[in-house]
CSV table of C-alpha atoms in Angstrom, one decimal:
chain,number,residue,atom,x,y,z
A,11,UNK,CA,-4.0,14.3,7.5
A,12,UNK,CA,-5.0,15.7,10.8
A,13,UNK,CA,-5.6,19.7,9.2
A,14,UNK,CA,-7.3,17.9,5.9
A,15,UNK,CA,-9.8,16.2,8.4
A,16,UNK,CA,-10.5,19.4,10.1
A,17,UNK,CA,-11.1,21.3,7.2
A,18,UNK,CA,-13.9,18.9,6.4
A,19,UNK,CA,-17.5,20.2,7.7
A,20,UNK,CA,-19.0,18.6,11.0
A,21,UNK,CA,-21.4,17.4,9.0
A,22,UNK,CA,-19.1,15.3,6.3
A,23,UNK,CA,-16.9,14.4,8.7
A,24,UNK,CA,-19.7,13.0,11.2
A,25,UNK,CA,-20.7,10.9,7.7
A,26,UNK,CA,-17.2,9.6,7.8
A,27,UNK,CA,-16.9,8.2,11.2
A,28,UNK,CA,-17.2,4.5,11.3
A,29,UNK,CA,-16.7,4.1,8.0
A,30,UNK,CA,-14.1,1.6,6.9
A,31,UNK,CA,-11.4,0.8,4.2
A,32,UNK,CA,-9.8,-2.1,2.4
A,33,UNK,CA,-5.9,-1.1,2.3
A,34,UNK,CA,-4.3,-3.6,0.2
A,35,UNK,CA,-0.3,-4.0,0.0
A,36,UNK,CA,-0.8,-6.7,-2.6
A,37,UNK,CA,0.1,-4.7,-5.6
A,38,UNK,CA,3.0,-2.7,-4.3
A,39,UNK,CA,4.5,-6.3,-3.4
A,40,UNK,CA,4.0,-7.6,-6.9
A,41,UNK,CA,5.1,-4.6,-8.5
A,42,UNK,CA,8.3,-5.2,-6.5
A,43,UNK,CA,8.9,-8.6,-7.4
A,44,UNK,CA,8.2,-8.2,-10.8
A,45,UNK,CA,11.2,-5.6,-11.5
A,46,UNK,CA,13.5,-8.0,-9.6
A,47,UNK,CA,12.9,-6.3,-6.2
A,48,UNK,CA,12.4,-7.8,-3.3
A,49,UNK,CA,9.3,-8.5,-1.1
A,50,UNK,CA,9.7,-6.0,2.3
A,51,UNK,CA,6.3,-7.4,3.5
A,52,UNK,CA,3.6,-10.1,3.3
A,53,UNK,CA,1.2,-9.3,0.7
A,54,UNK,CA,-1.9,-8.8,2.3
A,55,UNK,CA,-5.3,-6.9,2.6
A,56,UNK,CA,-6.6,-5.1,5.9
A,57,UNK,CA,-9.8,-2.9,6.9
A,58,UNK,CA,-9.0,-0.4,8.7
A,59,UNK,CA,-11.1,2.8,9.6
A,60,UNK,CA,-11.4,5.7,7.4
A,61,UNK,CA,-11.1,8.2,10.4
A,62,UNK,CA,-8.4,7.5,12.8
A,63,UNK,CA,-7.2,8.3,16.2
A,64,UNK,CA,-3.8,8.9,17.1
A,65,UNK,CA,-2.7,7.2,19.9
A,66,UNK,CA,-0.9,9.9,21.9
A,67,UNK,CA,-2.8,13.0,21.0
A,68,UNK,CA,-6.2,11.8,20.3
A,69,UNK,CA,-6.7,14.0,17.1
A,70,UNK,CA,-8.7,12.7,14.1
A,71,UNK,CA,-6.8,12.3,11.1
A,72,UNK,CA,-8.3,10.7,7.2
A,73,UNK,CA,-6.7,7.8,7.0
A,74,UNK,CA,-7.0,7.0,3.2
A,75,UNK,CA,-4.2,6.8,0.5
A,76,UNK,CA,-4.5,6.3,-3.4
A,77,UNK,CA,-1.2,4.0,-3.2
A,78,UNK,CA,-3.1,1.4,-0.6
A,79,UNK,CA,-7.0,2.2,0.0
A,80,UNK,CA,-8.4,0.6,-2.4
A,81,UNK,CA,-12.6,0.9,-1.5
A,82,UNK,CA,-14.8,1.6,1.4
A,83,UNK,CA,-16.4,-1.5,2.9
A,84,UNK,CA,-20.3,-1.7,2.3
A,85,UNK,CA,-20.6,1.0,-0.7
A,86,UNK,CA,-20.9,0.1,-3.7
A,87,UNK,CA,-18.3,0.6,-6.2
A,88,UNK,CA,-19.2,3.5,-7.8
A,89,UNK,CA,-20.2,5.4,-4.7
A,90,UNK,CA,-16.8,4.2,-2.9
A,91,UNK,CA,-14.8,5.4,-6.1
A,92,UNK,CA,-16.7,9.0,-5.5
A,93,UNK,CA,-15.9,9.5,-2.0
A,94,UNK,CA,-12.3,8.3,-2.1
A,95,UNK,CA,-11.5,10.3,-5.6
A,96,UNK,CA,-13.2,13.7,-3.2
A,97,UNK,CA,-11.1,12.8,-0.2
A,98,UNK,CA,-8.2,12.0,-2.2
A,99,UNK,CA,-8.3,15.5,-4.0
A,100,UNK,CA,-8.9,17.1,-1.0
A,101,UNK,CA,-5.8,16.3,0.6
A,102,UNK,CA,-3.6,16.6,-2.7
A,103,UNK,CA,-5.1,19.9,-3.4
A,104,UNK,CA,-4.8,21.5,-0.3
A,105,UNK,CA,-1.2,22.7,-0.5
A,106,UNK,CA,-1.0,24.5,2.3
A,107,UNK,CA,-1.0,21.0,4.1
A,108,UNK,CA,2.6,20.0,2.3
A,109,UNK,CA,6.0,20.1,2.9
A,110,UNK,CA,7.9,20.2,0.8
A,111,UNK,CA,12.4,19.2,1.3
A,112,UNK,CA,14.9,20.7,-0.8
A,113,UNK,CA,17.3,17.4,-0.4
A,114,UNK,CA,21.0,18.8,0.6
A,115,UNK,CA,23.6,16.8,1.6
A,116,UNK,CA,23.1,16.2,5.7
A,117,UNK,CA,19.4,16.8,5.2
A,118,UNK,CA,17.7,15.0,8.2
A,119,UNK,CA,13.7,15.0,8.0
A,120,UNK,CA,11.3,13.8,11.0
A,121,UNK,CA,7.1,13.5,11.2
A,122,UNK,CA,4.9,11.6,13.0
A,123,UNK,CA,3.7,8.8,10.0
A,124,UNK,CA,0.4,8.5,12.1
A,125,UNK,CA,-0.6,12.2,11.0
A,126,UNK,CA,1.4,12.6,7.9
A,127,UNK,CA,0.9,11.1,3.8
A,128,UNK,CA,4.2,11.0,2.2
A,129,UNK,CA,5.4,10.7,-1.4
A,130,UNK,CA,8.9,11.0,-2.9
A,131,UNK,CA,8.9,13.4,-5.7
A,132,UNK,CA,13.2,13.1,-6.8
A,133,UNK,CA,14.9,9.7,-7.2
A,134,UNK,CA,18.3,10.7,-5.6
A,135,UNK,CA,17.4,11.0,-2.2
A,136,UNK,CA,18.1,8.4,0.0
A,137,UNK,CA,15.2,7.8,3.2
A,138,UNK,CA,15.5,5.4,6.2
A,139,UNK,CA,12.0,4.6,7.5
A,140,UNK,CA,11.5,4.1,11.3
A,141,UNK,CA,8.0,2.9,12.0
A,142,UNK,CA,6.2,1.9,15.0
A,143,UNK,CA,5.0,-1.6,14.7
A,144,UNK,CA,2.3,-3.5,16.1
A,145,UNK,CA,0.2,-0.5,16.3
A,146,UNK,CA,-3.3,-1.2,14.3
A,147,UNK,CA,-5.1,2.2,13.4
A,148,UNK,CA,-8.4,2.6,15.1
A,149,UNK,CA,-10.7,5.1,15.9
A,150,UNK,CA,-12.3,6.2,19.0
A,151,UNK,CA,-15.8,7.3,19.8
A,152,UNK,CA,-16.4,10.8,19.2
C-alpha cells in the first residue's frame, strides 16, 4: 500500500492527507454468524485516516480496503463512492504491487500487515494470522 501511495501524484496525494474513513467490521461479523461461524471480534465501526503512517518506518501507505472502508467522512455519497472505486482500482490494477504464493506443503509466508492488503484467492490453504494489537492507524504531518 506503501508503492500504490507513491505512485499517486503530489498533488492527489496532498488532496488525500487528512482525509478520513469509516472502516466497518459489522458485515464481515454477520456474515460470519449467519453461516454458523463464529464471531472473532466485536462488531463495530471506526474512522481512521485515509493515509497512514507506519510506526517504525514512517512511510505513507493508502489505508483503504473494499472488504471494510465503507465511505470517506464529510463527502457526500456519491463523491466518496468516486474516490474509493479510483483508489480501490488503483491498487487492484497495479499488479506489479502483488504477490502472488504458489501454496506447497511447508510454505511459510511473512509481510508487514501495516504496508500490505491481503486476499486469499484458493480455499485449501491454511493461514495463521499474527497481528499487532493495540496499535490505532494514524497519520503524521507531512
Amino acid at each position: 500500500m506503501a508503492q500504490a501511495y507513491n505512485r499517486l501524484s503530489p498533488e492527489f496525494r496532498q488532496r488525500l492527507h487528512g482525509l478520513k474513513a469509516v472502516h466497518s467490521g459489522v458485515e464481515q461479523v454477520h456474515n460470519s454468524l449467519n453461516n454458523s461461524g463464529i464471531a472473532r471480534r466485536d462488531p463495530i465501526t471506526t474512522e481512521h485516516p485515509v493515509v497512514r503512517t507506519h510506526p517504525v518506518t514512517r512511510e505513507k501507505a493508502l489505508f483503504v480496503n473494499p472488504q471494510f472502508t465503507r465511505y470517506i467522512v464529510g463527502y457526500k455519497k456519491e463523491e466518496s463512492a468516486y474516490l474509493l472505486k479510483f483508489l480501490y482500482d488503483h491498487i487492484a490494477l497495479s499488479q506489479d504491487l502483488q504477490a502472488r504464493v504458489r501454496w506447497l506443503p511447508g510454505t511459510v509466508v511473512v509481510w508487514d500487515i501495516m504496508l500490505s492488503l491481503t486476499g486469499l484467492m484458493a480455499n485449501d490453504a491454511h493461514l495463521a494470522r499474527i497481528t499487532p494489537q493495540a496499535e490505532r492507524p494514524y497519520e503524521d504531518s507531512i
